[in-house]
mmCIF file with all atom_site columns, C-alpha atoms in Angstrom:
data_model
loop_
_atom_site.group_PDB
_atom_site.id
_atom_site.type_symbol
_atom_site.label_atom_id
_atom_site.label_alt_id
_atom_site.label_comp_id
_atom_site.label_asym_id
_atom_site.label_entity_id
_atom_site.label_seq_id
_atom_site.pdbx_PDB_ins_code
_atom_site.Cartn_x
_atom_site.Cartn_y
_atom_site.Cartn_z
_atom_site.occupancy
_atom_site.B_iso_or_equiv
_atom_site.pdbx_formal_charge
_atom_site.auth_seq_id
_atom_site.auth_comp_id
_atom_site.auth_asym_id
_atom_site.auth_atom_id
_atom_site.pdbx_PDB_model_num
ATOM 1   C CA . MET A 1 1   ? 8.810   24.095  0.498   1.00 37.00 ? 15  MET A CA 1
ATOM 2   C CA . SER A 1 2   ? 10.839  22.744  3.680   1.00 42.00 ? 16  SER A CA 1
ATOM 3   C CA . GLU A 1 3   ? 12.392  19.711  4.145   1.00 49.00 ? 17  GLU A CA 1
ATOM 4   C CA . LEU A 1 4   ? 9.955   18.854  7.082   1.00 59.00 ? 18  LEU A CA 1
ATOM 5   C CA . SER A 1 5   ? 7.045   19.383  5.093   1.00 71.00 ? 19  SER A CA 1
ATOM 6   C CA . ALA A 1 6   ? 5.189   16.279  4.081   1.00 79.00 ? 20  ALA A CA 1
ATOM 7   C CA . PRO A 1 7   ? 5.281   15.557  -0.175  1.00 86.00 ? 21  PRO A CA 1
ATOM 8   C CA . PRO A 1 8   ? 1.941   16.776  -1.849  1.00 93.00 ? 22  PRO A CA 1
ATOM 9   C CA . VAL A 1 9   ? -1.109  13.778  -2.018  1.00 96.00 ? 23  VAL A CA 1
ATOM 10  C CA . ARG A 1 10  ? -2.244  14.284  -5.684  1.00 96.00 ? 24  ARG A CA 1
ATOM 11  C CA . VAL A 1 11  ? -5.374  12.088  -5.678  1.00 97.00 ? 25  VAL A CA 1
ATOM 12  C CA . LEU A 1 12  ? -5.443  10.224  -9.320  1.00 97.00 ? 26  LEU A CA 1
ATOM 13  C CA . GLY A 1 13  ? -8.991  8.300   -8.701  1.00 97.00 ? 27  GLY A CA 1
ATOM 14  C CA . PHE A 1 14  ? -11.793 6.540   -6.632  1.00 97.00 ? 28  PHE A CA 1
ATOM 15  C CA . ASP A 1 15  ? -15.326 5.158   -7.585  1.00 97.00 ? 29  ASP A CA 1
ATOM 16  C CA . PRO A 1 16  ? -16.327 5.388   -9.779  1.00 97.00 ? 30  PRO A CA 1
ATOM 17  C CA . ASP A 1 17  ? -12.805 7.275   -11.162 1.00 97.00 ? 31  ASP A CA 1
ATOM 18  C CA . PHE A 1 18  ? -10.802 3.740   -11.191 1.00 97.00 ? 32  PHE A CA 1
ATOM 19  C CA . VAL A 1 19  ? -7.343  3.269   -12.656 1.00 97.00 ? 33  VAL A CA 1
ATOM 20  C CA . ASP A 1 20  ? -5.970  1.219   -14.623 1.00 96.00 ? 34  ASP A CA 1
ATOM 21  C CA . TYR A 1 21  ? -2.524  -0.481  -13.478 1.00 95.00 ? 35  TYR A CA 1
ATOM 22  C CA . ARG A 1 22  ? -0.856  0.222   -16.662 1.00 95.00 ? 36  ARG A CA 1
ATOM 23  C CA . GLU A 1 23  ? -1.501  3.832   -16.575 1.00 96.00 ? 37  GLU A CA 1
ATOM 24  C CA . ALA A 1 24  ? -0.552  4.262   -13.650 1.00 96.00 ? 38  ALA A CA 1
ATOM 25  C CA . TRP A 1 25  ? 2.280   2.057   -12.973 1.00 95.00 ? 39  TRP A CA 1
ATOM 26  C CA . ASP A 1 26  ? 3.775   4.925   -16.010 1.00 96.00 ? 40  ASP A CA 1
ATOM 27  C CA . LEU A 1 27  ? 3.646   8.045   -13.960 1.00 97.00 ? 41  LEU A CA 1
ATOM 28  C CA . GLN A 1 28  ? 4.772   6.425   -11.643 1.00 96.00 ? 42  GLN A CA 1
ATOM 29  C CA . ARG A 1 29  ? 8.306   6.320   -13.524 1.00 96.00 ? 43  ARG A CA 1
ATOM 30  C CA . SER A 1 30  ? 7.811   8.859   -14.504 1.00 97.00 ? 44  SER A CA 1
ATOM 31  C CA . LEU A 1 31  ? 7.654   10.920  -11.030 1.00 97.00 ? 45  LEU A CA 1
ATOM 32  C CA . HIS A 1 32  ? 10.336  8.443   -9.713  1.00 97.00 ? 46  HIS A CA 1
ATOM 33  C CA . ALA A 1 33  ? 12.719  9.510   -12.555 1.00 97.00 ? 47  ALA A CA 1
ATOM 34  C CA . GLN A 1 34  ? 11.718  13.145  -11.790 1.00 96.00 ? 48  GLN A CA 1
ATOM 35  C CA . VAL A 1 35  ? 12.572  13.112  -8.377  1.00 96.00 ? 49  VAL A CA 1
ATOM 36  C CA . VAL A 1 36  ? 15.554  11.334  -8.445  1.00 95.00 ? 50  VAL A CA 1
ATOM 37  C CA . SER A 1 37  ? 17.274  13.690  -11.168 1.00 95.00 ? 51  SER A CA 1
ATOM 38  C CA . GLY A 1 38  ? 16.079  16.691  -8.419  1.00 94.00 ? 52  GLY A CA 1
ATOM 39  C CA . ALA A 1 39  ? 13.039  18.174  -10.035 1.00 95.00 ? 53  ALA A CA 1
ATOM 40  C CA . SER A 1 40  ? 10.295  16.966  -7.968  1.00 94.00 ? 54  SER A CA 1
ATOM 41  C CA . GLU A 1 41  ? 9.871   16.555  -4.412  1.00 92.00 ? 55  GLU A CA 1
ATOM 42  C CA . GLY A 1 42  ? 8.088   13.303  -4.876  1.00 95.00 ? 56  GLY A CA 1
ATOM 43  C CA . GLN A 1 43  ? 4.176   12.944  -4.722  1.00 96.00 ? 57  GLN A CA 1
ATOM 44  C CA . ILE A 1 44  ? 1.770   10.253  -3.240  1.00 97.00 ? 58  ILE A CA 1
ATOM 45  C CA . LEU A 1 45  ? -0.754  9.123   -5.187  1.00 98.00 ? 59  LEU A CA 1
ATOM 46  C CA . LEU A 1 46  ? -3.979  7.449   -3.838  1.00 98.00 ? 60  LEU A CA 1
ATOM 47  C CA . LEU A 1 47  ? -6.402  5.831   -5.692  1.00 98.00 ? 61  LEU A CA 1
ATOM 48  C CA . GLU A 1 48  ? -8.934  2.855   -5.735  1.00 98.00 ? 62  GLU A CA 1
ATOM 49  C CA . HIS A 1 49  ? -7.380  0.234   -9.200  1.00 97.00 ? 63  HIS A CA 1
ATOM 50  C CA . SER A 1 50  ? -9.659  -1.562  -11.913 1.00 95.00 ? 64  SER A CA 1
ATOM 51  C CA . PRO A 1 51  ? -9.740  -5.078  -10.979 1.00 93.00 ? 65  PRO A CA 1
ATOM 52  C CA . VAL A 1 52  ? -5.827  -6.373  -11.880 1.00 93.00 ? 66  VAL A CA 1
ATOM 53  C CA . TYR A 1 53  ? -3.428  -8.974  -10.221 1.00 91.00 ? 67  TYR A CA 1
ATOM 54  C CA . THR A 1 54  ? 0.471   -8.323  -10.011 1.00 91.00 ? 68  THR A CA 1
ATOM 55  C CA . ALA A 1 55  ? 2.676   -10.393 -9.278  1.00 86.00 ? 69  ALA A CA 1
ATOM 56  C CA . GLY A 1 56  ? 5.904   -9.039  -7.688  1.00 83.00 ? 70  GLY A CA 1
ATOM 57  C CA . ARG A 1 57  ? 9.472   -10.465 -8.210  1.00 79.00 ? 71  ARG A CA 1
ATOM 58  C CA . ARG A 1 58  ? 9.634   -13.277 -5.914  1.00 78.00 ? 72  ARG A CA 1
ATOM 59  C CA . THR A 1 59  ? 6.518   -14.653 -6.701  1.00 80.00 ? 73  THR A CA 1
ATOM 60  C CA . GLU A 1 60  ? 6.011   -18.576 -7.675  1.00 79.00 ? 74  GLU A CA 1
ATOM 61  C CA . ASP A 1 61  ? 4.186   -20.245 -10.846 1.00 77.00 ? 75  ASP A CA 1
ATOM 62  C CA . ALA A 1 62  ? 1.514   -22.441 -7.789  1.00 78.00 ? 76  ALA A CA 1
ATOM 63  C CA . GLU A 1 63  ? 0.823   -18.094 -5.803  1.00 76.00 ? 77  GLU A CA 1
ATOM 64  C CA . ARG A 1 64  ? -0.664  -17.536 -9.452  1.00 81.00 ? 78  ARG A CA 1
ATOM 65  C CA . PRO A 1 65  ? -4.123  -18.063 -9.965  1.00 78.00 ? 79  PRO A CA 1
ATOM 66  C CA . ARG A 1 66  ? -6.319  -20.725 -10.580 1.00 75.00 ? 80  ARG A CA 1
ATOM 67  C CA . ASP A 1 67  ? -8.612  -19.737 -12.931 1.00 75.00 ? 81  ASP A CA 1
ATOM 68  C CA . GLY A 1 68  ? -5.678  -18.537 -16.019 1.00 70.00 ? 82  GLY A CA 1
ATOM 69  C CA . ALA A 1 69  ? -6.864  -14.336 -15.145 1.00 77.00 ? 83  ALA A CA 1
ATOM 70  C CA . GLU A 1 70  ? -3.857  -11.733 -15.984 1.00 81.00 ? 84  GLU A CA 1
ATOM 71  C CA . VAL A 1 71  ? -1.455  -10.920 -14.096 1.00 87.00 ? 85  VAL A CA 1
ATOM 72  C CA . ILE A 1 72  ? 0.720   -8.400  -14.579 1.00 87.00 ? 86  ILE A CA 1
ATOM 73  C CA . ASP A 1 73  ? 4.555   -8.528  -13.513 1.00 87.00 ? 87  ASP A CA 1
ATOM 74  C CA . VAL A 1 74  ? 6.176   -5.621  -11.912 1.00 87.00 ? 88  VAL A CA 1
ATOM 75  C CA . ASP A 1 75  ? 9.217   -4.837  -10.359 1.00 83.00 ? 89  ASP A CA 1
ATOM 76  C CA . ARG A 1 76  ? 8.071   -4.665  -6.426  1.00 84.00 ? 90  ARG A CA 1
ATOM 77  C CA . GLY A 1 77  ? 9.056   -6.512  -3.817  1.00 74.00 ? 91  GLY A CA 1
ATOM 78  C CA . GLY A 1 78  ? 6.566   -9.255  -2.247  1.00 77.00 ? 92  GLY A CA 1
ATOM 79  C CA . LYS A 1 79  ? 4.378   -12.103 -4.030  1.00 79.00 ? 93  LYS A CA 1
ATOM 80  C CA . ILE A 1 80  ? 1.384   -11.828 -5.547  1.00 83.00 ? 94  ILE A CA 1
ATOM 81  C CA . THR A 1 81  ? -1.704  -9.918  -4.966  1.00 87.00 ? 95  THR A CA 1
ATOM 82  C CA . TRP A 1 82  ? -5.400  -7.929  -6.084  1.00 91.00 ? 96  TRP A CA 1
ATOM 83  C CA . HIS A 1 83  ? -5.762  -4.564  -6.308  1.00 94.00 ? 97  HIS A CA 1
ATOM 84  C CA . GLY A 1 84  ? -9.273  -3.780  -7.305  1.00 95.00 ? 98  GLY A CA 1
ATOM 85  C CA . PRO A 1 85  ? -12.012 -1.952  -6.394  1.00 97.00 ? 99  PRO A CA 1
ATOM 86  C CA . GLY A 1 86  ? -13.121 -0.538  -2.425  1.00 98.00 ? 100 GLY A CA 1
ATOM 87  C CA . GLN A 1 87  ? -9.340  -0.805  -1.689  1.00 98.00 ? 101 GLN A CA 1
ATOM 88  C CA . LEU A 1 88  ? -7.414  2.131   -0.901  1.00 98.00 ? 102 LEU A CA 1
ATOM 89  C CA . VAL A 1 89  ? -4.167  1.828   -2.714  1.00 98.00 ? 103 VAL A CA 1
ATOM 90  C CA . GLY A 1 90  ? -0.831  4.324   -1.582  1.00 98.00 ? 104 GLY A CA 1
ATOM 91  C CA . TYR A 1 91  ? 2.401   5.114   -3.659  1.00 97.00 ? 105 TYR A CA 1
ATOM 92  C CA . PRO A 1 92  ? 4.470   6.632   -1.873  1.00 97.00 ? 106 PRO A CA 1
ATOM 93  C CA . ILE A 1 93  ? 6.640   8.103   -5.284  1.00 97.00 ? 107 ILE A CA 1
ATOM 94  C CA . VAL A 1 94  ? 9.456   9.773   -3.159  1.00 96.00 ? 108 VAL A CA 1
ATOM 95  C CA . ARG A 1 95  ? 13.202  10.553  -1.455  1.00 95.00 ? 109 ARG A CA 1
ATOM 96  C CA . LEU A 1 96  ? 13.431  8.719   1.654   1.00 94.00 ? 110 LEU A CA 1
ATOM 97  C CA . ARG A 1 97  ? 15.149  10.437  4.602   1.00 88.00 ? 111 ARG A CA 1
ATOM 98  C CA . ASP A 1 98  ? 17.228  7.430   5.186   1.00 83.00 ? 112 ASP A CA 1
ATOM 99  C CA . ARG A 1 99  ? 18.616  5.403   2.285   1.00 74.00 ? 113 ARG A CA 1
ATOM 100 C CA . ALA A 1 100 ? 20.679  3.549   4.091   1.00 69.00 ? 114 ALA A CA 1
ATOM 101 C CA . HIS A 1 101 ? 17.297  2.427   6.836   1.00 82.00 ? 115 HIS A CA 1
ATOM 102 C CA . VAL A 1 102 ? 14.558  0.959   4.109   1.00 89.00 ? 116 VAL A CA 1
ATOM 103 C CA . LYS A 1 103 ? 13.457  -0.971  7.709   1.00 91.00 ? 117 LYS A CA 1
ATOM 104 C CA . ASP A 1 104 ? 12.788  2.417   8.563   1.00 93.00 ? 118 ASP A CA 1
ATOM 105 C CA . PHE A 1 105 ? 10.168  3.202   5.813   1.00 93.00 ? 119 PHE A CA 1
ATOM 106 C CA . VAL A 1 106 ? 8.863   -0.248  5.925   1.00 93.00 ? 120 VAL A CA 1
ATOM 107 C CA . TRP A 1 107 ? 7.740   0.204   9.274   1.00 94.00 ? 121 TRP A CA 1
ATOM 108 C CA . PHE A 1 108 ? 6.195   3.909   8.636   1.00 95.00 ? 122 PHE A CA 1
ATOM 109 C CA . ILE A 1 109 ? 3.722   2.441   5.802   1.00 96.00 ? 123 ILE A CA 1
ATOM 110 C CA . GLU A 1 110 ? 2.758   0.013   8.245   1.00 96.00 ? 124 GLU A CA 1
ATOM 111 C CA . GLU A 1 111 ? 2.489   2.496   11.301  1.00 97.00 ? 125 GLU A CA 1
ATOM 112 C CA . LEU A 1 112 ? 0.252   4.763   8.731   1.00 97.00 ? 126 LEU A CA 1
ATOM 113 C CA . LEU A 1 113 ? -1.947  1.944   8.353   1.00 98.00 ? 127 LEU A CA 1
ATOM 114 C CA . ILE A 1 114 ? -2.291  0.405   11.527  1.00 98.00 ? 128 ILE A CA 1
ATOM 115 C CA . ARG A 1 115 ? -3.123  4.183   13.441  1.00 98.00 ? 129 ARG A CA 1
ATOM 116 C CA . THR A 1 116 ? -6.137  4.341   10.156  1.00 98.00 ? 130 THR A CA 1
ATOM 117 C CA . ALA A 1 117 ? -7.164  1.282   11.113  1.00 98.00 ? 131 ALA A CA 1
ATOM 118 C CA . ALA A 1 118 ? -7.522  1.888   15.095  1.00 98.00 ? 132 ALA A CA 1
ATOM 119 C CA . GLU A 1 119 ? -10.265 4.756   13.863  1.00 97.00 ? 133 GLU A CA 1
ATOM 120 C CA . TYR A 1 120 ? -12.574 2.155   12.867  1.00 97.00 ? 134 TYR A CA 1
ATOM 121 C CA . GLY A 1 121 ? -12.247 0.875   16.228  1.00 96.00 ? 135 GLY A CA 1
ATOM 122 C CA . VAL A 1 122 ? -9.811  -2.109  14.605  1.00 97.00 ? 136 VAL A CA 1
ATOM 123 C CA . THR A 1 123 ? -6.483  -3.518  16.168  1.00 96.00 ? 137 THR A CA 1
ATOM 124 C CA . ALA A 1 124 ? -3.849  -3.999  13.200  1.00 97.00 ? 138 ALA A CA 1
ATOM 125 C CA . VAL A 1 125 ? -0.813  -4.849  14.439  1.00 97.00 ? 139 VAL A CA 1
ATOM 126 C CA . ARG A 1 126 ? 3.136   -6.139  12.725  1.00 95.00 ? 140 ARG A CA 1
ATOM 127 C CA . VAL A 1 127 ? 3.692   -9.963  12.538  1.00 92.00 ? 141 VAL A CA 1
ATOM 128 C CA . ASP A 1 128 ? 7.793   -10.985 12.269  1.00 89.00 ? 142 ASP A CA 1
ATOM 129 C CA . GLY A 1 129 ? 8.178   -12.331 9.276   1.00 82.00 ? 143 GLY A CA 1
ATOM 130 C CA . ARG A 1 130 ? 4.775   -11.527 7.048   1.00 83.00 ? 144 ARG A CA 1
ATOM 131 C CA . ALA A 1 131 ? 5.195   -7.839  5.169   1.00 81.00 ? 145 ALA A CA 1
ATOM 132 C CA . GLY A 1 132 ? 1.618   -5.725  5.968   1.00 91.00 ? 146 GLY A CA 1
ATOM 133 C CA . ILE A 1 133 ? -0.941  -4.613  8.918   1.00 95.00 ? 147 ILE A CA 1
ATOM 134 C CA . TRP A 1 134 ? -3.385  -8.229  10.514  1.00 95.00 ? 148 TRP A CA 1
ATOM 135 C CA . CYS A 1 135 ? -5.812  -9.155  11.957  1.00 95.00 ? 149 CYS A CA 1
ATOM 136 C CA . LEU A 1 136 ? -4.601  -11.321 14.911  1.00 93.00 ? 150 LEU A CA 1
ATOM 137 C CA . ALA A 1 137 ? -6.851  -14.750 14.897  1.00 89.00 ? 151 ALA A CA 1
ATOM 138 C CA . ASP A 1 138 ? -9.436  -14.471 16.628  1.00 88.00 ? 152 ASP A CA 1
ATOM 139 C CA . ARG A 1 139 ? -13.190 -15.598 17.606  1.00 83.00 ? 153 ARG A CA 1
ATOM 140 C CA . ALA A 1 140 ? -15.606 -13.875 15.083  1.00 79.00 ? 154 ALA A CA 1
ATOM 141 C CA . PRO A 1 141 ? -19.581 -12.692 16.717  1.00 79.00 ? 155 PRO A CA 1
ATOM 142 C CA . ASP A 1 142 ? -21.070 -16.015 16.067  1.00 80.00 ? 156 ASP A CA 1
ATOM 143 C CA . GLY A 1 143 ? -18.368 -17.458 17.751  1.00 81.00 ? 157 GLY A CA 1
ATOM 144 C CA . ALA A 1 144 ? -16.486 -18.626 15.172  1.00 83.00 ? 158 ALA A CA 1
ATOM 145 C CA . GLN A 1 145 ? -12.958 -19.191 14.981  1.00 87.00 ? 159 GLN A CA 1
ATOM 146 C CA . ARG A 1 146 ? -10.730 -17.444 12.639  1.00 87.00 ? 160 ARG A CA 1
ATOM 147 C CA . PRO A 1 147 ? -7.950  -17.544 11.635  1.00 87.00 ? 161 PRO A CA 1
ATOM 148 C CA . ASP A 1 148 ? -4.832  -14.073 11.404  1.00 90.00 ? 162 ASP A CA 1
ATOM 149 C CA . ARG A 1 149 ? -6.028  -12.009 8.882   1.00 92.00 ? 163 ARG A CA 1
ATOM 150 C CA . LYS A 1 150 ? -4.150  -10.125 6.114   1.00 93.00 ? 164 LYS A CA 1
ATOM 151 C CA . LEU A 1 151 ? -5.450  -5.969  5.759   1.00 96.00 ? 165 LEU A CA 1
ATOM 152 C CA . GLY A 1 152 ? -3.060  -4.253  4.369   1.00 96.00 ? 166 GLY A CA 1
ATOM 153 C CA . ALA A 1 153 ? -0.805  -5.280  2.204   1.00 93.00 ? 167 ALA A CA 1
ATOM 154 C CA . ILE A 1 154 ? 2.705   -3.586  1.315   1.00 92.00 ? 168 ILE A CA 1
ATOM 155 C CA . GLY A 1 155 ? 5.240   -3.856  -1.528  1.00 90.00 ? 169 GLY A CA 1
ATOM 156 C CA . LEU A 1 156 ? 7.858   -1.668  -1.960  1.00 91.00 ? 170 LEU A CA 1
ATOM 157 C CA . SER A 1 157 ? 11.169  -0.668  -5.291  1.00 91.00 ? 171 SER A CA 1
ATOM 158 C CA . ILE A 1 158 ? 13.599  1.399   -4.120  1.00 93.00 ? 172 ILE A CA 1
ATOM 159 C CA . HIS A 1 159 ? 16.066  2.787   -6.618  1.00 93.00 ? 173 HIS A CA 1
ATOM 160 C CA . GLU A 1 160 ? 18.387  6.114   -6.132  1.00 93.00 ? 174 GLU A CA 1
ATOM 161 C CA . GLY A 1 161 ? 17.182  6.422   -2.478  1.00 94.00 ? 175 GLY A CA 1
ATOM 162 C CA . VAL A 1 162 ? 13.468  6.480   -4.147  1.00 96.00 ? 176 VAL A CA 1
ATOM 163 C CA . SER A 1 163 ? 10.539  4.784   -3.628  1.00 95.00 ? 177 SER A CA 1
ATOM 164 C CA . MET A 1 164 ? 8.183   3.134   -5.776  1.00 94.00 ? 178 MET A CA 1
ATOM 165 C CA . HIS A 1 165 ? 4.900   0.950   -5.847  1.00 94.00 ? 179 HIS A CA 1
ATOM 166 C CA . GLY A 1 166 ? 3.582   0.791   -2.326  1.00 95.00 ? 180 GLY A CA 1
ATOM 167 C CA . TRP A 1 167 ? -0.152  0.017   0.235   1.00 96.00 ? 181 TRP A CA 1
ATOM 168 C CA . ALA A 1 168 ? -3.019  -1.460  -0.429  1.00 96.00 ? 182 ALA A CA 1
ATOM 169 C CA . LEU A 1 169 ? -5.162  -1.052  2.357   1.00 98.00 ? 183 LEU A CA 1
ATOM 170 C CA . ASN A 1 170 ? -8.513  -3.097  2.170   1.00 97.00 ? 184 ASN A CA 1
ATOM 171 C CA . CYS A 1 171 ? -11.461 -1.474  2.898   1.00 98.00 ? 185 CYS A CA 1
ATOM 172 C CA . SER A 1 172 ? -15.009 -2.378  1.412   1.00 98.00 ? 186 SER A CA 1
ATOM 173 C CA . ASN A 1 173 ? -13.249 -4.561  -1.365  1.00 96.00 ? 187 ASN A CA 1
ATOM 174 C CA . SER A 1 174 ? -14.099 -8.230  -2.116  1.00 94.00 ? 188 SER A CA 1
ATOM 175 C CA . LEU A 1 175 ? -12.139 -10.717 -0.858  1.00 92.00 ? 189 LEU A CA 1
ATOM 176 C CA . GLU A 1 176 ? -13.252 -13.417 -3.930  1.00 90.00 ? 190 GLU A CA 1
ATOM 177 C CA . PRO A 1 177 ? -10.137 -12.484 -5.441  1.00 88.00 ? 191 PRO A CA 1
ATOM 178 C CA . PHE A 1 178 ? -8.311  -13.806 -3.465  1.00 84.00 ? 192 PHE A CA 1
ATOM 179 C CA . SER A 1 179 ? -9.982  -16.962 -3.503  1.00 80.00 ? 193 SER A CA 1
ATOM 180 C CA . THR A 1 180 ? -7.890  -18.042 -6.527  1.00 73.00 ? 194 THR A CA 1
ATOM 181 C CA . ILE A 1 181 ? -4.248  -17.014 -5.107  1.00 66.00 ? 195 ILE A CA 1
ATOM 182 C CA . ILE A 1 182 ? -1.885  -17.556 -2.007  1.00 56.00 ? 196 ILE A CA 1
ATOM 183 C CA . ALA A 1 183 ? -2.452  -14.097 -1.744  1.00 54.00 ? 197 ALA A CA 1
ATOM 184 C CA . CYS A 1 184 ? 1.201   -12.741 -0.776  1.00 51.00 ? 198 CYS A CA 1
ATOM 185 C CA . GLY A 1 185 ? 2.732   -16.482 -1.064  1.00 47.00 ? 199 GLY A CA 1
ATOM 186 C CA . ILE A 1 186 ? 0.794   -16.987 3.101   1.00 54.00 ? 200 ILE A CA 1
ATOM 187 C CA . ALA A 1 187 ? -1.082  -20.121 2.525   1.00 56.00 ? 201 ALA A CA 1
ATOM 188 C CA . ASP A 1 188 ? -2.141  -20.577 6.506   1.00 61.00 ? 202 ASP A CA 1
ATOM 189 C CA . ALA A 1 189 ? -3.655  -17.414 6.792   1.00 63.00 ? 203 ALA A CA 1
ATOM 190 C CA . SER A 1 190 ? -7.092  -15.375 5.528   1.00 84.00 ? 204 SER A CA 1
ATOM 191 C CA . THR A 1 191 ? -7.601  -11.625 4.149   1.00 91.00 ? 205 THR A CA 1
ATOM 192 C CA . THR A 1 192 ? -10.293 -9.011  5.661   1.00 95.00 ? 206 THR A CA 1
ATOM 193 C CA . THR A 1 193 ? -11.332 -5.261  5.374   1.00 97.00 ? 207 THR A CA 1
ATOM 194 C CA . LEU A 1 194 ? -11.749 -2.905  7.107   1.00 98.00 ? 208 LEU A CA 1
ATOM 195 C CA . SER A 1 195 ? -16.137 -3.315  6.325   1.00 97.00 ? 209 SER A CA 1
ATOM 196 C CA . ALA A 1 196 ? -15.845 -6.977  7.206   1.00 94.00 ? 210 ALA A CA 1
ATOM 197 C CA . GLU A 1 197 ? -14.122 -6.638  10.759  1.00 95.00 ? 211 GLU A CA 1
ATOM 198 C CA . ILE A 1 198 ? -16.872 -3.542  11.772  1.00 95.00 ? 212 ILE A CA 1
ATOM 199 C CA . GLY A 1 199 ? -20.033 -4.325  10.529  1.00 94.00 ? 213 GLY A CA 1
ATOM 200 C CA . ARG A 1 200 ? -20.548 -1.384  8.172   1.00 96.00 ? 214 ARG A CA 1
ATOM 201 C CA . THR A 1 201 ? -19.691 -0.484  4.820   1.00 98.00 ? 215 THR A CA 1
ATOM 202 C CA . VAL A 1 202 ? -16.044 1.278   4.357   1.00 98.00 ? 216 VAL A CA 1
ATOM 203 C CA . THR A 1 203 ? -15.373 3.393   1.422   1.00 98.00 ? 217 THR A CA 1
ATOM 204 C CA . PRO A 1 204 ? -11.481 4.179   0.261   1.00 98.00 ? 218 PRO A CA 1
ATOM 205 C CA . ALA A 1 205 ? -13.091 7.672   -0.497  1.00 98.00 ? 219 ALA A CA 1
ATOM 206 C CA . ASP A 1 206 ? -14.747 7.828   3.669   1.00 98.00 ? 220 ASP A CA 1
ATOM 207 C CA . VAL A 1 207 ? -11.121 6.614   4.364   1.00 98.00 ? 221 VAL A CA 1
ATOM 208 C CA . ARG A 1 208 ? -9.056  9.146   3.096   1.00 97.00 ? 222 ARG A CA 1
ATOM 209 C CA . PRO A 1 209 ? -9.178  11.955  5.165   1.00 97.00 ? 223 PRO A CA 1
ATOM 210 C CA . VAL A 1 210 ? -7.914  9.734   8.170   1.00 98.00 ? 224 VAL A CA 1
ATOM 211 C CA . LEU A 1 211 ? -5.098  8.576   5.724   1.00 97.00 ? 225 LEU A CA 1
ATOM 212 C CA . GLU A 1 212 ? -4.332  11.849  4.772   1.00 97.00 ? 226 GLU A CA 1
ATOM 213 C CA . ARG A 1 213 ? -4.168  13.564  8.253   1.00 96.00 ? 227 ARG A CA 1
ATOM 214 C CA . HIS A 1 214 ? -1.863  10.499  9.868   1.00 96.00 ? 228 HIS A CA 1
ATOM 215 C CA . LEU A 1 215 ? 0.329   10.653  7.123   1.00 96.00 ? 229 LEU A CA 1
ATOM 216 C CA . ALA A 1 216 ? 0.419   14.173  7.076   1.00 94.00 ? 230 ALA A CA 1
ATOM 217 C CA . GLU A 1 217 ? 1.807   13.436  10.998  1.00 94.00 ? 231 GLU A CA 1
ATOM 218 C CA . LEU A 1 218 ? 4.251   10.929  9.712   1.00 94.00 ? 232 LEU A CA 1
ATOM 219 C CA . ALA A 1 219 ? 5.753   11.885  6.509   1.00 92.00 ? 233 ALA A CA 1
ATOM 220 C CA . PRO A 1 220 ? 8.122   14.088  7.928   1.00 91.00 ? 234 PRO A CA 1
ATOM 221 C CA . GLN A 1 221 ? 10.126  11.701  9.786   1.00 90.00 ? 235 GLN A CA 1
ATOM 222 C CA . TYR A 1 222 ? 10.554  9.476   7.000   1.00 90.00 ? 236 TYR A CA 1
ATOM 223 C CA . ILE A 1 223 ? 10.435  10.999  3.666   1.00 90.00 ? 237 ILE A CA 1
ATOM 224 C CA . SER A 1 224 ? 12.563  14.066  2.586   1.00 86.00 ? 238 SER A CA 1
ATOM 225 C CA . THR A 1 225 ? 11.783  16.802  -0.201  1.00 74.00 ? 239 THR A CA 1
ATOM 226 C CA . ALA A 1 226 ? 15.138  18.223  -0.600  1.00 64.00 ? 240 ALA A CA 1
ATOM 227 C CA . ASP A 1 227 ? 17.327  17.375  -3.926  1.00 61.00 ? 241 ASP A CA 1
ATOM 228 C CA . PRO A 1 228 ? 20.163  15.262  -3.749  1.00 56.00 ? 242 PRO A CA 1
ATOM 229 C CA . GLU A 1 229 ? 22.146  17.867  -3.074  1.00 58.00 ? 243 GLU A CA 1
ATOM 230 C CA . GLY A 1 230 ? 19.855  18.675  -0.006  1.00 55.00 ? 244 GLY A CA 1
ATOM 231 C CA . HIS A 1 231 ? 18.235  21.400  -0.716  1.00 50.00 ? 245 HIS A CA 1
ATOM 232 C CA . PRO A 1 232 ? 14.734  21.879  -1.472  1.00 51.00 ? 246 PRO A CA 1
ATOM 233 C CA . ALA A 1 233 ? 12.848  21.132  -4.383  1.00 48.00 ? 247 ALA A CA 1
#
């Protein structure tokens, strides 16, 4: 495969075939080892998870669920979040084109989600000091004031120039699970979905082809499909 091509996309499961978080994490680690060794060009995994809370390395006790729900502690950056049905999760298990520029890789994921949201008429932006993509404070159609709202979360782990974990784009998921935690450690904002923003249901399966199209356009600039010596995998 050409070094300038995007790595393959692998769908692990969408509604009703939800994916267990621990099983997906085990797969990520196995794929990561293959990419590090040069045995694989990498894959981008797309899926919907069964409901689960996960906590990144910077999560504080006060941010965890107040109802005693189980939390899986993971080796990614960021803080606590929720994954579950209605959320389009992506795990790029890939070699960064420039391992010294992790911020550029984060920018790529943000841009991917921003462009995807725009196709549904939703304006999402970056906010300095806050990971992910956001719908900025505005007024709802009924005139009520709305705060900044997180539409997509990003949390990565990068070892030996190869990424794990990734993004979660809120499509049609319930927002109730976020009410029991301080999501991503941010107390002065809320969370939203594409469906809530546009007033009709848009599922991860609906969004998948749109996201994959933008992924094919953007990925070759930020992802290498070569092995550590620079040879195509």
